GROMACS .gro file of C-alpha atoms in nm:
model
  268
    1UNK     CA    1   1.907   1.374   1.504
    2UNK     CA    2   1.661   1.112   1.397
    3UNK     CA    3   1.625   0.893   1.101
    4UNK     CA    4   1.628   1.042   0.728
    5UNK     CA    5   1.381   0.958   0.462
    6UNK     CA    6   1.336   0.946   0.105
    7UNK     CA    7   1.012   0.945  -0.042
    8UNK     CA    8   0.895   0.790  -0.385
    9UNK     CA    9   0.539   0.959  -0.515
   10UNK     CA   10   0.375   1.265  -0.445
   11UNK     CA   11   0.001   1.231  -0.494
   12UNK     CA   12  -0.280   1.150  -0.282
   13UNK     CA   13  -0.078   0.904  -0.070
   14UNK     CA   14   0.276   1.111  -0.110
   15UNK     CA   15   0.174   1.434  -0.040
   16UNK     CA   16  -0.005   1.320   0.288
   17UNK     CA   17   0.256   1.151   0.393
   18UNK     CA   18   0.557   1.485   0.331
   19UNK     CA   19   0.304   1.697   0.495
   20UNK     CA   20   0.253   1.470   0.799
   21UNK     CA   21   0.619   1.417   0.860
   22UNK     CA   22   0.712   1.793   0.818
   23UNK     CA   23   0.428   1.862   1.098
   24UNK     CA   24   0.623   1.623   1.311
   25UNK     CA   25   0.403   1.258   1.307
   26UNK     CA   26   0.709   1.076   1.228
   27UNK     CA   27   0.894   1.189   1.533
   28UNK     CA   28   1.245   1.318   1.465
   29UNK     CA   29   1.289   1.164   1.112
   30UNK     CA   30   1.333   1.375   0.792
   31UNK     CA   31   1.241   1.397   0.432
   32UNK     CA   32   1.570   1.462   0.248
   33UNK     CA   33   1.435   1.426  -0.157
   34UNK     CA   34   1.100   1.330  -0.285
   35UNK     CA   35   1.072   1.100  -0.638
   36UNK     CA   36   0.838   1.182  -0.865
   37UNK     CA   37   0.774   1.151  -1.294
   38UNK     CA   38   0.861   1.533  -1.359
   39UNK     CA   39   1.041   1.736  -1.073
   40UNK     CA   40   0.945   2.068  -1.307
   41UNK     CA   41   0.584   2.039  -1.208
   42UNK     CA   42   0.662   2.073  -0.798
   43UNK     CA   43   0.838   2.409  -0.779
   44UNK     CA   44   0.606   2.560  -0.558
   45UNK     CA   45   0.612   2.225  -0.325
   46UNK     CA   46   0.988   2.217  -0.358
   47UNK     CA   47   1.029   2.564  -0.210
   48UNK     CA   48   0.771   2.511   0.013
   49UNK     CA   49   0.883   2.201   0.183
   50UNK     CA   50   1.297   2.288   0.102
   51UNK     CA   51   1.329   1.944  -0.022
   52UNK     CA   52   1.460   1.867  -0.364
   53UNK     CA   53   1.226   1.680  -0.604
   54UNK     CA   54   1.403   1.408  -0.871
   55UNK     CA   55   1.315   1.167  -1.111
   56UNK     CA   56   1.543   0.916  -1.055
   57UNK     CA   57   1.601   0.728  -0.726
   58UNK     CA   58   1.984   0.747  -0.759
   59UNK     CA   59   1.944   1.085  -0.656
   60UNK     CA   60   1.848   0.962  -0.354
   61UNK     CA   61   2.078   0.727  -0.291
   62UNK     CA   62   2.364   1.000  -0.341
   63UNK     CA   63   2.220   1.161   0.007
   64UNK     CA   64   2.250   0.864   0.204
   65UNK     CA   65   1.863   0.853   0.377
   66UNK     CA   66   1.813   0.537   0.645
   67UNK     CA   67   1.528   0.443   0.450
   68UNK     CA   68   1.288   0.543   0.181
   69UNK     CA   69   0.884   0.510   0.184
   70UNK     CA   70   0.768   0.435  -0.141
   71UNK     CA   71   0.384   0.591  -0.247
   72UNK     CA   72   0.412   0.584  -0.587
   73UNK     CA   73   0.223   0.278  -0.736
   74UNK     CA   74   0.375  -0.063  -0.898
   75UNK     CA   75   0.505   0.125  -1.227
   76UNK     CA   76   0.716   0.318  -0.960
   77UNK     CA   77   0.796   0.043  -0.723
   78UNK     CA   78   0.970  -0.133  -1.032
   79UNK     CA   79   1.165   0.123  -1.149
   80UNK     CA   80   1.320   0.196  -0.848
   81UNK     CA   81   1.280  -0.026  -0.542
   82UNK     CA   82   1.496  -0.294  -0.702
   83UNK     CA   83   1.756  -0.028  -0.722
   84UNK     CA   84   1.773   0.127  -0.392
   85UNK     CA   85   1.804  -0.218  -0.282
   86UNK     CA   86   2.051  -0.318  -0.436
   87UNK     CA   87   2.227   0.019  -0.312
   88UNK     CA   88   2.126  -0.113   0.055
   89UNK     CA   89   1.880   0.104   0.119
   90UNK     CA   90   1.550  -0.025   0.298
   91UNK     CA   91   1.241   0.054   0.192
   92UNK     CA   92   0.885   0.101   0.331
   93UNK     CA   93   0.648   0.029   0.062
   94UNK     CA   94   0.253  -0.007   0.006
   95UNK     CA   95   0.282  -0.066  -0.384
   96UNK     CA   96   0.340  -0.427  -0.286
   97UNK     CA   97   0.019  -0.572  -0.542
   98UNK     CA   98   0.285  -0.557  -0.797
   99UNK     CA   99   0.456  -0.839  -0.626
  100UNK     CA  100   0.196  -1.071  -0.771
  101UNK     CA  101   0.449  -1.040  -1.047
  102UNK     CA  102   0.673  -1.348  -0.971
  103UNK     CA  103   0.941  -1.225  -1.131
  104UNK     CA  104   0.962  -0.843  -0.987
  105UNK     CA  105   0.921  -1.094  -0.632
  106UNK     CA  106   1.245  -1.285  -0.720
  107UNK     CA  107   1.424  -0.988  -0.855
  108UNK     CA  108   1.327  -0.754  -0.471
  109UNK     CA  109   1.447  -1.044  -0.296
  110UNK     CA  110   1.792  -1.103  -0.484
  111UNK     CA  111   1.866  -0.682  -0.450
  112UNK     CA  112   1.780  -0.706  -0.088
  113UNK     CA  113   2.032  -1.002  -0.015
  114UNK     CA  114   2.306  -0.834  -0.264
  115UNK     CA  115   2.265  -0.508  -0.110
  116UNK     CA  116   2.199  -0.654   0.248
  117UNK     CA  117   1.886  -0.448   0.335
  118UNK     CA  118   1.492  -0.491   0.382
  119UNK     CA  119   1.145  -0.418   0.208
  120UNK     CA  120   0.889  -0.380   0.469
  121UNK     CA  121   0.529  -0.372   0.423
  122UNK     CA  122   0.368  -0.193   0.645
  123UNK     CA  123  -0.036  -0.242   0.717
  124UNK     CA  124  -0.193   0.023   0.476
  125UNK     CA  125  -0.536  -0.034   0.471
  126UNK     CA  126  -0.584  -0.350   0.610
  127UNK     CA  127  -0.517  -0.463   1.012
  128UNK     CA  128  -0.368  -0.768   1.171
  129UNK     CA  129  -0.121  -0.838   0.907
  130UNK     CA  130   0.124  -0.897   1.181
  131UNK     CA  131  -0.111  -1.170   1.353
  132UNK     CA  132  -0.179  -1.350   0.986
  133UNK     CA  133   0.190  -1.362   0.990
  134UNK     CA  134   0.238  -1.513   1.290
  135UNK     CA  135  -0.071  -1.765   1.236
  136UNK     CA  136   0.119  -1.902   0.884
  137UNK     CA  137   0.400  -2.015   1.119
  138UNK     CA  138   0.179  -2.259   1.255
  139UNK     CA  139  -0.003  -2.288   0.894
  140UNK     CA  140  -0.300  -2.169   0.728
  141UNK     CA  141  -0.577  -2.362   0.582
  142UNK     CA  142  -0.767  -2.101   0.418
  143UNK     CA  143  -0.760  -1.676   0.362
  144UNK     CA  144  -1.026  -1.490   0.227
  145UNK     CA  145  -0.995  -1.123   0.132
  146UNK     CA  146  -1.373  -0.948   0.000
  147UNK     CA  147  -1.310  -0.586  -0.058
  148UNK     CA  148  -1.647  -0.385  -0.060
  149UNK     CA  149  -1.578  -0.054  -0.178
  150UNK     CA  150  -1.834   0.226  -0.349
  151UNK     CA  151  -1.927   0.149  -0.640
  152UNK     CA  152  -1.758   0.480  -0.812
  153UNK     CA  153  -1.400   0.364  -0.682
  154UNK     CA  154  -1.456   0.031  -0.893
  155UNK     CA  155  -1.621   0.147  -1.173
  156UNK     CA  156  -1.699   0.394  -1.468
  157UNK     CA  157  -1.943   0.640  -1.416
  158UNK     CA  158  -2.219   0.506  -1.645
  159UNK     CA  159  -2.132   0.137  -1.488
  160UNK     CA  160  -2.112   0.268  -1.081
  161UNK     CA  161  -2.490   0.439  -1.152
  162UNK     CA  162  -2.644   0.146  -1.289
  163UNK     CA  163  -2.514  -0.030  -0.935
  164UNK     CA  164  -2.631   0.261  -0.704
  165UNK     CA  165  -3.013   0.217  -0.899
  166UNK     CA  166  -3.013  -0.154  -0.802
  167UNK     CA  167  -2.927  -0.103  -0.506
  168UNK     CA  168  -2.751  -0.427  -0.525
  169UNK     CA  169  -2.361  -0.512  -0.456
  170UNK     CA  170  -2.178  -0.645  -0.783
  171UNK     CA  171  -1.939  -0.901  -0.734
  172UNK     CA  172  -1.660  -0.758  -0.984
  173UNK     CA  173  -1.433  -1.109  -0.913
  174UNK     CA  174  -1.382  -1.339  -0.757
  175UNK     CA  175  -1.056  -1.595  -0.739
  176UNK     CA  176  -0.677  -1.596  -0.647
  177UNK     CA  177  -0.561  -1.273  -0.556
  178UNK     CA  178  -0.258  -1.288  -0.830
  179UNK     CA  179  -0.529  -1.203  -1.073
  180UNK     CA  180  -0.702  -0.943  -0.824
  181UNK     CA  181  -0.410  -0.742  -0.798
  182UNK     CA  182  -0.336  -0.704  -1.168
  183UNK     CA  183  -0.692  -0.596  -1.261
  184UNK     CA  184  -0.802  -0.373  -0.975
  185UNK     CA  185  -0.390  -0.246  -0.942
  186UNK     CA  186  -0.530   0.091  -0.750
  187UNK     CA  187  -0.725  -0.063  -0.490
  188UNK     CA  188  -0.664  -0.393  -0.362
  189UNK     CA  189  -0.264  -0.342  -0.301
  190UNK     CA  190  -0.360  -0.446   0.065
  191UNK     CA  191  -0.454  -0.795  -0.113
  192UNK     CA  192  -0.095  -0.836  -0.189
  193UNK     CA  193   0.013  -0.744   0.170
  194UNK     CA  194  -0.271  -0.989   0.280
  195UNK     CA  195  -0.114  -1.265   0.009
  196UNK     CA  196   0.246  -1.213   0.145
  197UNK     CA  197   0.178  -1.217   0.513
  198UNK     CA  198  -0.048  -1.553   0.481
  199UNK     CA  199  -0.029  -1.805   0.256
  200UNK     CA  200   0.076  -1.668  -0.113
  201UNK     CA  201  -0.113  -1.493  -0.436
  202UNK     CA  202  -0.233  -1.826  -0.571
  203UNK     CA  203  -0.395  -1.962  -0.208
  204UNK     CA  204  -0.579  -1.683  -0.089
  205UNK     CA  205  -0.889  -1.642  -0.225
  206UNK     CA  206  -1.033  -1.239  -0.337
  207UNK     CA  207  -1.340  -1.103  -0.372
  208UNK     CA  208  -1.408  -0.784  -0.526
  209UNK     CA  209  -1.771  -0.607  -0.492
  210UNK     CA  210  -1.897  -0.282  -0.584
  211UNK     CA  211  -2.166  -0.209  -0.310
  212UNK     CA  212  -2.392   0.091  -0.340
  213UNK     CA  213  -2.432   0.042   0.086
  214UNK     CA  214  -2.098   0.093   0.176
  215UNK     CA  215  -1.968   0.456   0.208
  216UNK     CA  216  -1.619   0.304   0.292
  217UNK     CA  217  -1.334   0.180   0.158
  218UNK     CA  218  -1.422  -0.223   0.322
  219UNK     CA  219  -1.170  -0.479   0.379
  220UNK     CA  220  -1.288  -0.842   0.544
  221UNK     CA  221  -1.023  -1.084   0.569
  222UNK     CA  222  -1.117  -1.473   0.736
  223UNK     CA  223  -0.827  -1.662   0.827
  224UNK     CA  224  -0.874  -2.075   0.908
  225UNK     CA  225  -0.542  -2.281   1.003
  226UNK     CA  226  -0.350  -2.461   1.292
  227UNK     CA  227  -0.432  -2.136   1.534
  228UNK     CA  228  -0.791  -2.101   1.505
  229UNK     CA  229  -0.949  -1.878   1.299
  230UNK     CA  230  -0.922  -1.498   1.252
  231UNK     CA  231  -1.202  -1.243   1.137
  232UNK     CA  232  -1.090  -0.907   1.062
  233UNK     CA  233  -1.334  -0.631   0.941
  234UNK     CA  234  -1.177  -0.234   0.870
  235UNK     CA  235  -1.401   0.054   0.718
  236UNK     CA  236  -1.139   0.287   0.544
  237UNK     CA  237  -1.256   0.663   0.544
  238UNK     CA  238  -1.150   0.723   0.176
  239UNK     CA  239  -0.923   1.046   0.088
  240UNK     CA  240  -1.006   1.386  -0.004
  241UNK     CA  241  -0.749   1.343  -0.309
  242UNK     CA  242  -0.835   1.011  -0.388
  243UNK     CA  243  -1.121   0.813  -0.297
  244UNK     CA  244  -0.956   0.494  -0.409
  245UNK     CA  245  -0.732   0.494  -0.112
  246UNK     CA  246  -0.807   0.558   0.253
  247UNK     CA  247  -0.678   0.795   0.487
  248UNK     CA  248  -0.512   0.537   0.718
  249UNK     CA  249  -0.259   0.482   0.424
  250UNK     CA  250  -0.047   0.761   0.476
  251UNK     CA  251  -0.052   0.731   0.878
  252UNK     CA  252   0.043   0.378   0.829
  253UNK     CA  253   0.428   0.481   0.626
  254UNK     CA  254   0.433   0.765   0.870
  255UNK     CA  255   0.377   0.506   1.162
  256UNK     CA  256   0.618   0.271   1.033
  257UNK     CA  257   0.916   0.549   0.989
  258UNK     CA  258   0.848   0.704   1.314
  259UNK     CA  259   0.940   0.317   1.474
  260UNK     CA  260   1.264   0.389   1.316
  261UNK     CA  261   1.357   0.624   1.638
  262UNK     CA  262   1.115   0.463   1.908
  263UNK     CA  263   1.287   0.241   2.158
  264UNK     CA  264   0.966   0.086   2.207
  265UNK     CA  265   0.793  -0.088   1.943
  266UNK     CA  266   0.442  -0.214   1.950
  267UNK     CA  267   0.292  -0.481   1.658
  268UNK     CA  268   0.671  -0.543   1.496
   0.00000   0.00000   0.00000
């Protein structure tokens, strides 16, 4: 019998990650109940899959899962990751650019202690989070994070042509990632994981560029400090669903539950 799961969010991310798990990715672990805004509108996915669909997270709790994997953005992550904390329940989450709220930060961390359980954050889109964790030990001088993405993932229609006929990248912003990850809250949620494995929202410095070259979903991230430095460089195939997020998202939650059951445990 291996680990259960509860999942939060059901679109691009979400349904990727259900249909990966039920096709056995995740090893032995489970879905048990999937959270989502209106359960009404997944009957055929409910029957399909035989797992119940809910709107609210206490649901969950009620069926006792080892963890829950939370795809659902940062309106979602609010509502209920506090809570299942709290219940001491861990949670695998990507959402995490709404932690640039200080606030929702403090809150997560006093429901984890209370409830005596964990968020993780596992590496989504980005790579190396684990080293840029281990280099902040030592201390970090400098981060930054440029995301390059097409420029129709950025920007309006009328706004991403006008880029594509220069044929010239747009720098969207540029400046602490706190700010990044409020305006650009569908793409750059890898900033935040970036911000919390190194040296904070306020430190690390963000760029964000619409780029007509790239066909990828682009993530550069220089790190300077006591270790040396660190260049990391990852070209996201974006997904069918949604081309704001890359396929590697989904594979990364799956990755991270499927550790639950492995007795051998690579990049922890």
């Amino acid at each position: 019998m291996g680990p259960t799961a509860g999942l939060i969010g059901y679109g691009a991310v979400g349904g990727a990650v259900a249909r990966m798990i039920q096709d056995g990715a995740a090893g032995p672990a489970s879905l048990v109940a999937i959270v989502v805004r209106d359960p009404r509108r997944h009957d055929e996915d409910q029957a399909r899959l035989g797992i119940p669909f809910v709107s609210d997270a206490a649901d969950v709790v009620a069926l006792c899962p080892d963890v829950v994997l939370e795809a659902g953005g940062h309106d979602a992550f609010r509502q209920h990751v506090p809570g299942l904390l709290s219940a001491g329940i861990d949670v695998i989450a990507i959402s995490v650019g709404a932690l640039a709220d200080p606030e929702l930060l403090a809150e997560v961390e006093r429901a984890a202690a209370s409830g005596g359980s964990r968020l993780r954050i596992p590496s989504g889109a980005i790579a190396a989070l684990d080293a840029i964790s281990a280099a902040a030990v030592l201390g970090l001088d400098r981060v930054v994070h440029s995301v390059r993405k097409p420029p129709n993932t950025l920007l309006d229609a009328d706004e991403a042509a006008e880029v594509i006929r220069s044929g010239e990248p747009r720098v969207l912003y540029a400046g602490p990632a706190r700010a990044a990850t409020k305006l650009f809250p569908a793409n750059v949620n890898v900033v935040g994981a970036v911000s919390l494995a190194g040296i904070g929202f306020d430190r690390t410095e963000v760029r964000v560029i619409a780029d007509p070259s790239v066909r990828h979903n682009t993530h550069e991230v220089e790190i300077e400090g006591d270790f040396g430095r660190l260049q990391v460089r990852i070209e996201n195939i974006p997904s069918d669903e949604n081309p704001k997020t890359g396929r590697i998202v989904p594979a990364s939650l799956v990755r991270a539950l499927r550790g639950l059951s492995e007795h051998v445990l690579v990049g922890a």
